[in-house]
CSV table of C-alpha atoms in Angstrom, one decimal:
chain,number,residue,atom,x,y,z
A,1,MET,CA,-5.7,18.0,-16.3
A,2,ALA,CA,-6.7,16.0,-19.3
A,3,GLN,CA,-8.3,12.7,-18.4
A,4,THR,CA,-6.0,10.9,-21.0
A,5,GLN,CA,-2.9,11.8,-19.0
A,6,THR,CA,-0.6,8.9,-18.3
A,7,ILE,CA,0.5,8.6,-14.6
A,8,HIS,CA,4.1,7.6,-14.1
A,9,ILE,CA,5.0,5.7,-11.0
A,10,ASP,CA,8.3,7.5,-10.6
A,11,ARG,CA,6.5,10.8,-10.1
A,12,VAL,CA,4.1,9.4,-7.6
A,13,LEU,CA,7.0,7.9,-5.6
A,14,GLU,CA,9.0,11.1,-5.8
A,15,THR,CA,6.0,13.1,-4.5
A,16,CYS,CA,5.6,10.6,-1.6
A,17,VAL,CA,9.2,10.9,-0.6
A,18,LYS,CA,9.3,14.7,-0.9
A,19,GLN,CA,6.1,15.2,1.2
A,20,GLY,CA,7.1,12.7,3.8
A,21,ALA,CA,4.0,10.5,3.3
A,22,SER,CA,3.9,7.1,4.9
A,23,ASP,CA,1.8,5.2,2.2
A,24,ILE,CA,0.6,5.4,-1.3
A,25,HIS,CA,-2.8,4.0,-2.4
A,26,LEU,CA,-3.5,3.2,-6.0
A,27,VAL,CA,-7.1,2.2,-6.5
A,28,VAL,CA,-9.5,2.3,-9.4
A,29,GLY,CA,-12.0,5.2,-9.2
A,30,ARG,CA,-9.7,7.7,-7.3
A,31,PRO,CA,-6.5,9.6,-8.1
A,32,PRO,CA,-3.4,8.3,-6.4
A,33,VAL,CA,-3.8,8.9,-2.6
A,34,LEU,CA,-1.0,9.6,0.0
A,35,ARG,CA,-1.3,9.0,3.7
A,36,LEU,CA,0.1,12.1,5.4
A,37,ASP,CA,0.2,12.2,9.2
A,38,GLY,CA,-2.5,9.6,9.3
A,39,GLY,CA,-4.9,11.4,6.9
A,40,LEU,CA,-5.6,10.6,3.2
A,41,ARG,CA,-4.7,13.2,0.6
A,42,SER,CA,-5.5,12.8,-3.1
A,43,LEU,CA,-3.0,14.0,-5.7
A,44,GLU,CA,-4.2,16.5,-8.3
A,45,THR,CA,-4.1,14.1,-11.2
A,46,LYS,CA,-6.5,11.9,-13.2
A,47,VAL,CA,-8.8,9.4,-11.6
A,48,LEU,CA,-7.2,5.9,-12.0
A,49,GLU,CA,-8.9,3.4,-14.4
A,50,PRO,CA,-8.4,-0.4,-14.5
A,51,ASP,CA,-5.6,-0.1,-17.2
A,52,ASP,CA,-3.8,2.5,-15.1
A,53,THR,CA,-3.4,0.3,-12.0
A,54,VAL,CA,-2.4,-2.7,-14.1
A,55,ALA,CA,0.3,-0.6,-15.8
A,56,LEU,CA,1.5,0.9,-12.6
A,57,MET,CA,1.7,-2.6,-11.0
A,58,LYS,CA,3.7,-4.0,-13.9
A,59,SER,CA,6.2,-1.2,-13.7
A,60,ILE,CA,7.4,-2.2,-10.2
A,61,THR,CA,6.4,-5.8,-9.7
A,62,PRO,CA,8.9,-8.6,-10.3
A,63,GLU,CA,7.9,-11.5,-12.6
A,64,ARG,CA,7.8,-13.9,-9.7
A,65,ASN,CA,5.3,-11.7,-7.8
A,66,GLN,CA,3.2,-11.2,-10.9
A,67,GLN,CA,2.9,-15.0,-11.2
A,68,GLU,CA,1.9,-15.2,-7.5
A,69,LEU,CA,-0.7,-12.5,-8.1
A,70,GLN,CA,-2.2,-14.5,-10.9
A,71,GLU,CA,-2.4,-17.6,-8.8
A,72,GLU,CA,-3.3,-16.2,-5.3
A,73,GLY,CA,-4.9,-12.9,-6.1
A,74,THR,CA,-2.4,-11.0,-3.9
A,75,THR,CA,1.4,-10.6,-3.5
A,76,ASP,CA,3.8,-8.7,-1.3
A,77,PHE,CA,7.4,-7.6,-2.0
A,78,GLY,CA,9.9,-4.8,-1.4
A,79,PHE,CA,11.8,-2.7,-3.9
A,80,ALA,CA,14.2,0.2,-3.9
A,81,PHE,CA,13.4,3.6,-5.5
A,82,GLY,CA,16.9,4.4,-6.5
A,83,ASP,CA,18.8,5.7,-3.5
A,84,ALA,CA,15.9,7.8,-2.3
A,85,ALA,CA,13.8,5.2,-0.5
A,86,ARG,CA,12.6,1.7,-0.2
A,87,PHE,CA,9.0,0.6,-0.4
A,88,ARG,CA,7.0,-2.4,0.9
A,89,VAL,CA,4.3,-3.2,-1.7
A,90,ALA,CA,1.1,-5.1,-1.4
A,91,VAL,CA,-0.8,-5.8,-4.7
A,92,PHE,CA,-4.2,-7.4,-4.6
A,93,ARG,CA,-7.4,-7.9,-6.5
A,94,GLN,CA,-10.7,-6.3,-5.5
A,95,LYS,CA,-14.0,-6.3,-7.5
A,96,GLY,CA,-12.0,-7.6,-10.5
A,97,ASN,CA,-9.5,-4.8,-10.5
A,98,LEU,CA,-6.0,-4.3,-9.1
A,99,SER,CA,-5.2,-2.2,-6.1
A,100,VAL,CA,-1.7,-1.3,-5.0
A,101,VAL,CA,-0.5,-0.1,-1.5
A,102,LEU,CA,3.1,1.1,-1.1
A,103,ARG,CA,4.5,1.7,2.4
A,104,LEU,CA,7.5,4.1,2.5
A,105,ILE,CA,10.5,2.6,4.4
A,106,PRO,CA,12.9,5.4,5.5
A,107,THR,CA,16.5,4.8,4.3
A,108,ASP,CA,17.9,6.1,7.6
A,109,ILE,CA,17.4,3.9,10.7
A,110,MET,CA,16.2,5.9,13.6
A,111,THR,CA,18.0,5.9,17.0
A,112,PHE,CA,16.6,5.1,20.4
A,113,GLU,CA,16.3,8.8,21.2
A,114,GLN,CA,14.4,9.6,18.0
A,115,ILE,CA,11.9,6.9,18.5
A,116,GLY,CA,11.6,7.5,22.2
A,117,LEU,CA,12.2,3.9,23.3
A,118,PRO,CA,12.6,3.2,27.0
A,119,GLN,CA,16.2,3.4,28.1
A,120,ILE,CA,16.2,-0.2,29.5
A,121,CYS,CA,15.9,-1.5,25.9
A,122,ARG,CA,19.6,-0.9,25.5
A,123,ALA,CA,20.4,-3.3,28.3
A,124,LEU,CA,17.9,-5.9,27.0
A,125,CYS,CA,19.6,-5.8,23.6
A,126,ARG,CA,22.8,-6.9,25.2
A,127,ARG,CA,21.2,-10.0,26.7
A,128,PRO,CA,22.8,-13.2,25.5
A,129,GLN,CA,19.4,-15.0,25.2
A,130,GLY,CA,15.7,-14.6,25.5
A,131,MET,CA,12.7,-13.4,23.5
A,132,PHE,CA,11.8,-9.7,23.0
A,133,LEU,CA,8.4,-9.1,21.4
A,134,VAL,CA,7.2,-5.8,19.7
A,135,THR,CA,3.5,-5.7,19.4
A,136,GLY,CA,0.8,-3.4,18.0
A,137,PRO,CA,-1.6,-3.0,15.1
A,138,THR,CA,-0.5,-2.8,11.5
A,139,GLY,CA,1.2,0.5,10.8
A,140,SER,CA,2.2,1.2,14.4
A,141,GLY,CA,6.0,1.2,13.6
A,142,LYS,CA,7.0,-2.2,14.8
A,143,THR,CA,9.4,-2.8,11.9
A,144,THR,CA,11.0,0.6,12.6
A,145,THR,CA,11.5,-0.3,16.3
A,146,LEU,CA,13.0,-3.6,15.5
A,147,ALA,CA,15.4,-2.1,12.9
A,148,CYS,CA,16.5,0.4,15.6
A,149,MET,CA,17.4,-2.4,18.0
A,150,ILE,CA,19.1,-4.5,15.4
A,151,ASN,CA,21.2,-1.5,14.3
A,152,TYR,CA,22.1,-0.8,18.0
A,153,ILE,CA,23.5,-4.4,18.3
A,154,ASN,CA,25.1,-4.2,14.9
A,155,GLU,CA,27.0,-1.0,15.8
A,156,ARG,CA,28.1,-2.0,19.3
A,157,LEU,CA,28.4,-5.7,19.7
A,158,GLU,CA,30.2,-8.6,17.9
A,159,ARG,CA,27.3,-10.8,17.0
A,160,HIS,CA,26.1,-12.9,14.1
A,161,ILE,CA,22.6,-11.6,13.3
A,162,VAL,CA,20.2,-13.5,11.1
A,163,THR,CA,16.9,-11.9,10.1
A,164,VAL,CA,13.9,-13.6,8.4
A,165,GLU,CA,11.5,-11.1,6.9
A,166,ASP,CA,8.6,-10.9,4.5
A,167,PRO,CA,9.7,-8.8,2.7
A,168,ILE,CA,13.0,-7.3,3.8
A,169,GLU,CA,12.3,-3.6,4.6
A,170,TYR,CA,15.4,-2.1,6.2
A,171,TYR,CA,18.7,-3.1,4.7
A,172,HIS,CA,21.5,-3.4,7.2
A,173,ASN,CA,25.3,-3.3,6.4
A,174,HIS,CA,27.9,-5.3,8.3
A,175,LYS,CA,29.3,-3.2,11.2
A,176,ARG,CA,30.8,-4.7,14.3
A,177,SER,CA,28.4,-7.6,13.7
A,178,ILE,CA,27.8,-9.9,10.8
A,179,ILE,CA,24.3,-9.6,9.5
A,180,ASN,CA,22.4,-11.9,7.1
A,181,GLN,CA,18.9,-11.0,5.9
A,182,ARG,CA,16.7,-13.7,4.4
A,183,GLU,CA,13.5,-12.9,2.6
A,184,VAL,CA,10.6,-15.3,2.7
A,185,GLY,CA,9.6,-16.4,-0.8
A,186,VAL,CA,13.1,-15.4,-2.2
A,187,ASP,CA,15.7,-16.9,0.1
A,188,VAL,CA,13.6,-19.3,2.1
A,189,PRO,CA,10.0,-20.7,1.6
A,190,SER,CA,8.6,-19.9,5.0
A,191,PHE,CA,9.3,-18.4,8.5
A,192,SER,CA,9.1,-21.9,10.1
A,193,GLU,CA,11.6,-23.4,7.6
A,194,ALA,CA,14.0,-20.5,8.1
A,195,LEU,CA,13.9,-21.0,11.9
A,196,ARG,CA,14.3,-24.7,11.6
A,197,ARG,CA,17.5,-24.2,9.6
A,198,VAL,CA,18.9,-21.1,11.4
A,199,LEU,CA,20.2,-23.0,14.5
A,200,ARG,CA,22.8,-24.6,12.3
A,201,GLN,CA,24.0,-21.2,11.1
A,202,ASP,CA,25.8,-20.1,14.3
A,203,PRO,CA,23.5,-17.2,15.1
A,204,ASP,CA,23.7,-15.0,18.2
A,205,VAL,CA,20.7,-12.9,17.4
A,206,ILE,CA,17.6,-13.9,15.4
A,207,LEU,CA,14.9,-11.6,14.1
A,208,VAL,CA,11.6,-13.1,12.9
A,209,GLY,CA,9.5,-10.7,11.0
A,210,GLU,CA,6.2,-12.0,12.5
A,211,LEU,CA,5.0,-14.9,14.6
A,212,ARG,CA,2.3,-15.8,12.2
A,213,ASP,CA,1.5,-19.4,13.1
A,214,LEU,CA,1.9,-22.1,15.7
A,215,GLU,CA,4.9,-23.7,14.1
A,216,THR,CA,6.8,-20.3,13.9
A,217,MET,CA,5.9,-19.6,17.6
A,218,GLU,CA,7.3,-23.0,18.7
A,219,ALA,CA,10.5,-22.5,16.7
A,220,ALA,CA,11.0,-19.0,18.1
A,221,ILE,CA,10.6,-20.2,21.7
A,222,ARG,CA,12.9,-23.1,21.0
A,223,ALA,CA,15.6,-20.7,19.6
A,224,ALA,CA,15.4,-18.5,22.7
A,225,GLU,CA,15.6,-21.6,24.9
A,226,THR,CA,18.7,-22.8,23.2
A,227,GLY,CA,20.8,-19.7,23.9
A,228,HIS,CA,19.8,-17.1,21.3
A,229,LEU,CA,18.4,-13.6,21.5
A,230,VAL,CA,15.2,-13.6,19.5
A,231,PHE,CA,13.2,-10.5,18.3
A,232,SER,CA,9.8,-10.7,16.7
A,233,THR,CA,6.4,-9.1,16.3
A,234,VAL,CA,2.9,-10.0,17.1
A,235,HIS,CA,-0.3,-8.3,16.0
A,236,THR,CA,-1.7,-7.8,19.5
A,237,THR,CA,-2.4,-4.9,21.9
A,238,GLY,CA,-0.8,-4.8,25.3
A,239,ALA,CA,1.7,-7.0,27.1
A,240,GLN,CA,-1.0,-8.9,29.0
A,241,GLY,CA,-3.0,-9.6,25.8
A,242,THR,CA,0.2,-10.7,24.0
A,243,VAL,CA,1.1,-13.3,26.6
A,244,THR,CA,-2.5,-14.6,26.7
A,245,ARG,CA,-2.7,-14.7,22.9
A,246,ILE,CA,0.5,-16.8,22.5
A,247,ILE,CA,-0.5,-19.3,25.1
A,248,ASP,CA,-4.0,-19.6,23.6
A,249,GLN,CA,-2.6,-20.5,20.2
A,250,PHE,CA,-1.5,-23.8,21.5
A,251,PRO,CA,-3.7,-26.9,22.1
A,252,PRO,CA,-5.0,-27.1,25.7
A,253,ASN,CA,-2.8,-30.1,26.5
A,254,GLN,CA,0.4,-28.1,25.6
A,255,GLN,CA,-0.5,-24.8,27.4
A,256,GLU,CA,1.0,-25.6,30.7
A,257,GLN,CA,4.3,-26.5,29.2
A,258,ILE,CA,4.2,-23.3,27.0
A,259,ARG,CA,3.5,-21.2,30.1
A,260,VAL,CA,6.7,-22.5,31.7
A,261,GLN,CA,8.7,-21.9,28.5
A,262,ILE,CA,7.4,-18.4,28.0
A,263,ALA,CA,8.0,-17.6,31.7
A,264,SER,CA,11.6,-18.8,31.4
A,265,ASN,CA,12.5,-17.2,28.0
A,266,LEU,CA,10.4,-14.1,27.5
A,267,ILE,CA,12.4,-11.0,28.5
A,268,ALA,CA,10.2,-8.1,27.4
A,269,VAL,CA,7.1,-7.0,25.5
A,270,LEU,CA,7.0,-3.6,23.9
A,271,SER,CA,3.5,-2.7,22.7
A,272,GLN,CA,3.1,0.5,20.7
A,273,CYS,CA,0.8,2.7,18.7
A,274,LEU,CA,1.3,5.8,16.6
A,275,CYS,CA,-0.5,9.0,17.6
A,276,VAL,CA,-1.0,12.1,15.5
A,277,LYS,CA,0.8,15.1,17.1
A,278,LYS,CA,-1.2,18.1,18.3
A,279,GLY,CA,-1.8,20.3,15.3
A,280,GLY,CA,-1.8,17.4,12.9
A,281,LYS,CA,1.9,17.6,11.8
A,282,GLY,CA,3.9,14.5,12.5
A,283,ARG,CA,3.3,11.5,14.7
A,284,VAL,CA,4.7,10.2,18.0
A,285,ALA,CA,4.7,6.7,19.4
A,286,GLY,CA,2.9,5.7,22.5
A,287,TYR,CA,4.4,2.7,24.4
A,288,GLU,CA,3.4,0.0,26.9
A,289,PHE,CA,6.5,-1.8,28.2
A,290,MET,CA,6.8,-4.9,30.3
A,291,VAL,CA,10.0,-6.4,31.5
A,292,VAL,CA,9.7,-10.0,32.7
A,293,THR,CA,10.7,-9.8,36.3
A,294,PRO,CA,10.6,-12.9,38.5
A,295,ALA,CA,7.2,-11.8,39.8
A,296,ILE,CA,5.8,-11.5,36.3
A,297,ALA,CA,7.4,-14.8,35.2
A,298,ASN,CA,5.6,-16.4,38.2
A,299,LEU,CA,2.3,-14.9,37.1
A,300,ILE,CA,2.7,-16.4,33.6
A,301,ARG,CA,3.8,-19.8,35.0
A,302,GLU,CA,0.8,-20.0,37.4
A,303,ASN,CA,-1.7,-18.9,34.7
A,304,LYS,CA,-2.4,-15.5,36.4
A,305,THR,CA,-1.8,-13.3,33.4
A,306,PHE,CA,-4.9,-11.2,34.3
A,307,ARG,CA,-2.7,-9.7,37.0
A,308,ILE,CA,0.1,-8.6,34.7
A,309,ASN,CA,-1.2,-5.0,34.2
A,310,SER,CA,-1.1,-4.5,38.0
A,311,ALA,CA,2.5,-5.8,38.0
A,312,ILE,CA,3.4,-3.4,35.3
A,313,GLN,CA,1.9,-0.5,37.3
A,314,THR,CA,4.1,-1.4,40.3
A,315,GLY,CA,7.2,-2.0,38.1
A,316,LYS,CA,8.1,1.6,37.2
A,317,LYS,CA,11.5,1.2,38.7
A,318,PHE,CA,12.3,-1.3,36.0
A,319,GLY,CA,11.1,1.1,33.3
A,320,MET,CA,7.7,-0.5,32.9
A,321,GLN,CA,4.6,1.5,32.0
A,322,LEU,CA,1.0,0.9,30.8
A,323,MET,CA,-0.1,2.4,27.4
A,324,ASP,CA,-2.7,4.7,29.0
A,325,ASP,CA,-0.1,6.1,31.4
A,326,HIS,CA,2.2,7.0,28.5
A,327,LEU,CA,-0.7,8.5,26.5
A,328,TRP,CA,-1.6,10.6,29.6
A,329,GLU,CA,2.1,11.9,29.8
A,330,LEU,CA,2.0,12.8,26.1
A,331,TYR,CA,-1.3,14.6,26.5
A,332,ARG,CA,-0.1,16.5,29.6
A,333,ALA,CA,3.1,17.5,27.8
A,334,GLY,CA,1.0,19.0,25.0
A,335,THR,CA,2.3,16.5,22.4
A,336,ILE,CA,-1.1,15.0,21.5
A,337,ASP,CA,-4.6,16.4,22.0
A,338,LYS,CA,-7.3,14.9,24.1
A,339,GLU,CA,-9.2,13.2,21.3
A,340,GLU,CA,-6.1,11.4,20.0
A,341,MET,CA,-5.4,10.2,23.6
A,342,LEU,CA,-8.9,8.8,24.0
A,343,ASP,CA,-8.8,7.2,20.5
A,344,LYS,CA,-5.7,5.2,21.3
A,345,ALA,CA,-6.4,4.5,25.0
A,346,ARG,CA,-7.3,1.0,26.3
A,347,ASP,CA,-9.6,2.6,28.9
A,348,PRO,CA,-10.8,5.9,27.4
A,349,GLY,CA,-13.5,6.4,30.0
A,350,GLN,CA,-10.9,6.5,32.8
A,351,LEU,CA,-8.6,8.9,30.9
A,352,ASP,CA,-11.6,11.1,30.0
A,353,ASP,CA,-12.5,11.4,33.7
A,354,LYS,CA,-8.8,12.0,34.6
A,355,ALA,CA,-8.6,14.8,32.0
A,356,ALA,CA,-11.9,16.4,33.3
A,357,LYS,CA,-10.6,16.3,36.9
A,358,ALA,CA,-7.3,17.9,35.8
A,359,ALA,CA,-9.2,20.7,34.1
A,360,GLY,CA,-11.5,21.2,37.1
A,361,LEU,CA,-14.6,20.1,35.2
A,362,ILE,CA,-15.8,17.5,37.7
A,363,VAL,CA,-17.0,19.0,41.0
A,364,ALA,CA,-18.2,17.2,44.1
A,365,LYS,CA,-21.9,17.2,44.7
A,366,PRO,CA,-23.1,19.0,47.9
A,367,LYS,CA,-23.4,16.6,50.8
A,368,GLY,CA,-26.6,18.2,52.1
A,369,LYS,CA,-28.7,21.4,52.3
A,370,GLY,CA,-29.9,23.3,55.2
A,371,GLU,CA,-33.7,23.8,55.7
A,372,GLY,CA,-35.1,26.2,53.2
A,373,GLN,CA,-31.8,26.4,51.3
A,374,GLU,CA,-32.2,26.5,47.6
A,375,GLU,CA,-30.2,24.0,45.5
A,376,GLU,CA,-27.3,25.8,43.8
A,377,GLU,CA,-26.1,24.7,40.4
A,378,SER,CA,-22.4,24.6,39.8
A,379,SER,CA,-21.2,27.0,37.2
A,380,GLU,CA,-19.0,24.2,35.8
A,381,PRO,CA,-20.5,21.1,34.1
A,382,ILE,CA,-20.4,17.7,35.6
A,383,LEU,CA,-19.2,15.3,33.0
A,384,ARG,CA,-20.7,11.9,32.9
A,385,ARG,CA,-19.3,9.0,30.9
């Protein structure tokens, strides 16, 4: 194609939706790039120049966000591509040029069955109060999981739901519940300010897009304490690490009080990651799930969070599981391959040994040899890690 070709954002967005890509990357020096099933695929079009990324940015970015970009060097917002899809957009400067990353937000909210959430999540969504945290790295599907649970409540229960998001990704309609969605920077200046005001708005359920700072964490815990069901996300891995991370955010002289508050108000932690399916087509979520039982609440209260993983292992009757156990189940079912399992595992060495034993690749060494007996070598390798 001619290098003078103009790239239209609508065509790029349409291609993304049709191919089922999760992200679009617009960066100087490469053609537009789609993220498909975790991999990066360049479109067959011209290499983007500085003027191209500026033009593409201006075609989708509101004036308010363009002003923020000029002042801060970065901006985030959401926008609708007609009725086809919504996108979450990040625009930022790098090496003097503009880069744009667009995350596709599906218009249809997935169900518990489609996502594969533990069954006990339904019962927890009916709780009158407490704090439910969804954790994991960026791009692990936390927003999708939260949208699924909010939609479950919206369809089945009479609640007033207030969400605070940056930006709003999934749009919810009023069903059995009333739902108000507030966007940071548009409807309210910050998460902490929104949480400070929300208690006067007669909420039953509060969704906080992210526990970004100490003030927001304090407000979320306070909301759960005062009789509200609070959902939020944290960029941590594992239930044990999440509890430790939240407590460590507070000054040492407040940590004992925070441990008591978390033990009393935290009801569950769902930690997740996205794995590429075997064969490279599609992705599936891996989950670690902790329900705060009296035993786990006591561990948190007594500053023994290092024992939480052991409590999760013995709590299977409550629906609890460790991430590596779920990854092992996905591998044994043929859903993901061994390399993907090890890439996402918390303890890859242990899972590698487990896979080797299951395949019969690790054999026991002979205990001893008779006199004059020659040492025999196993026909199968002994894997060492």
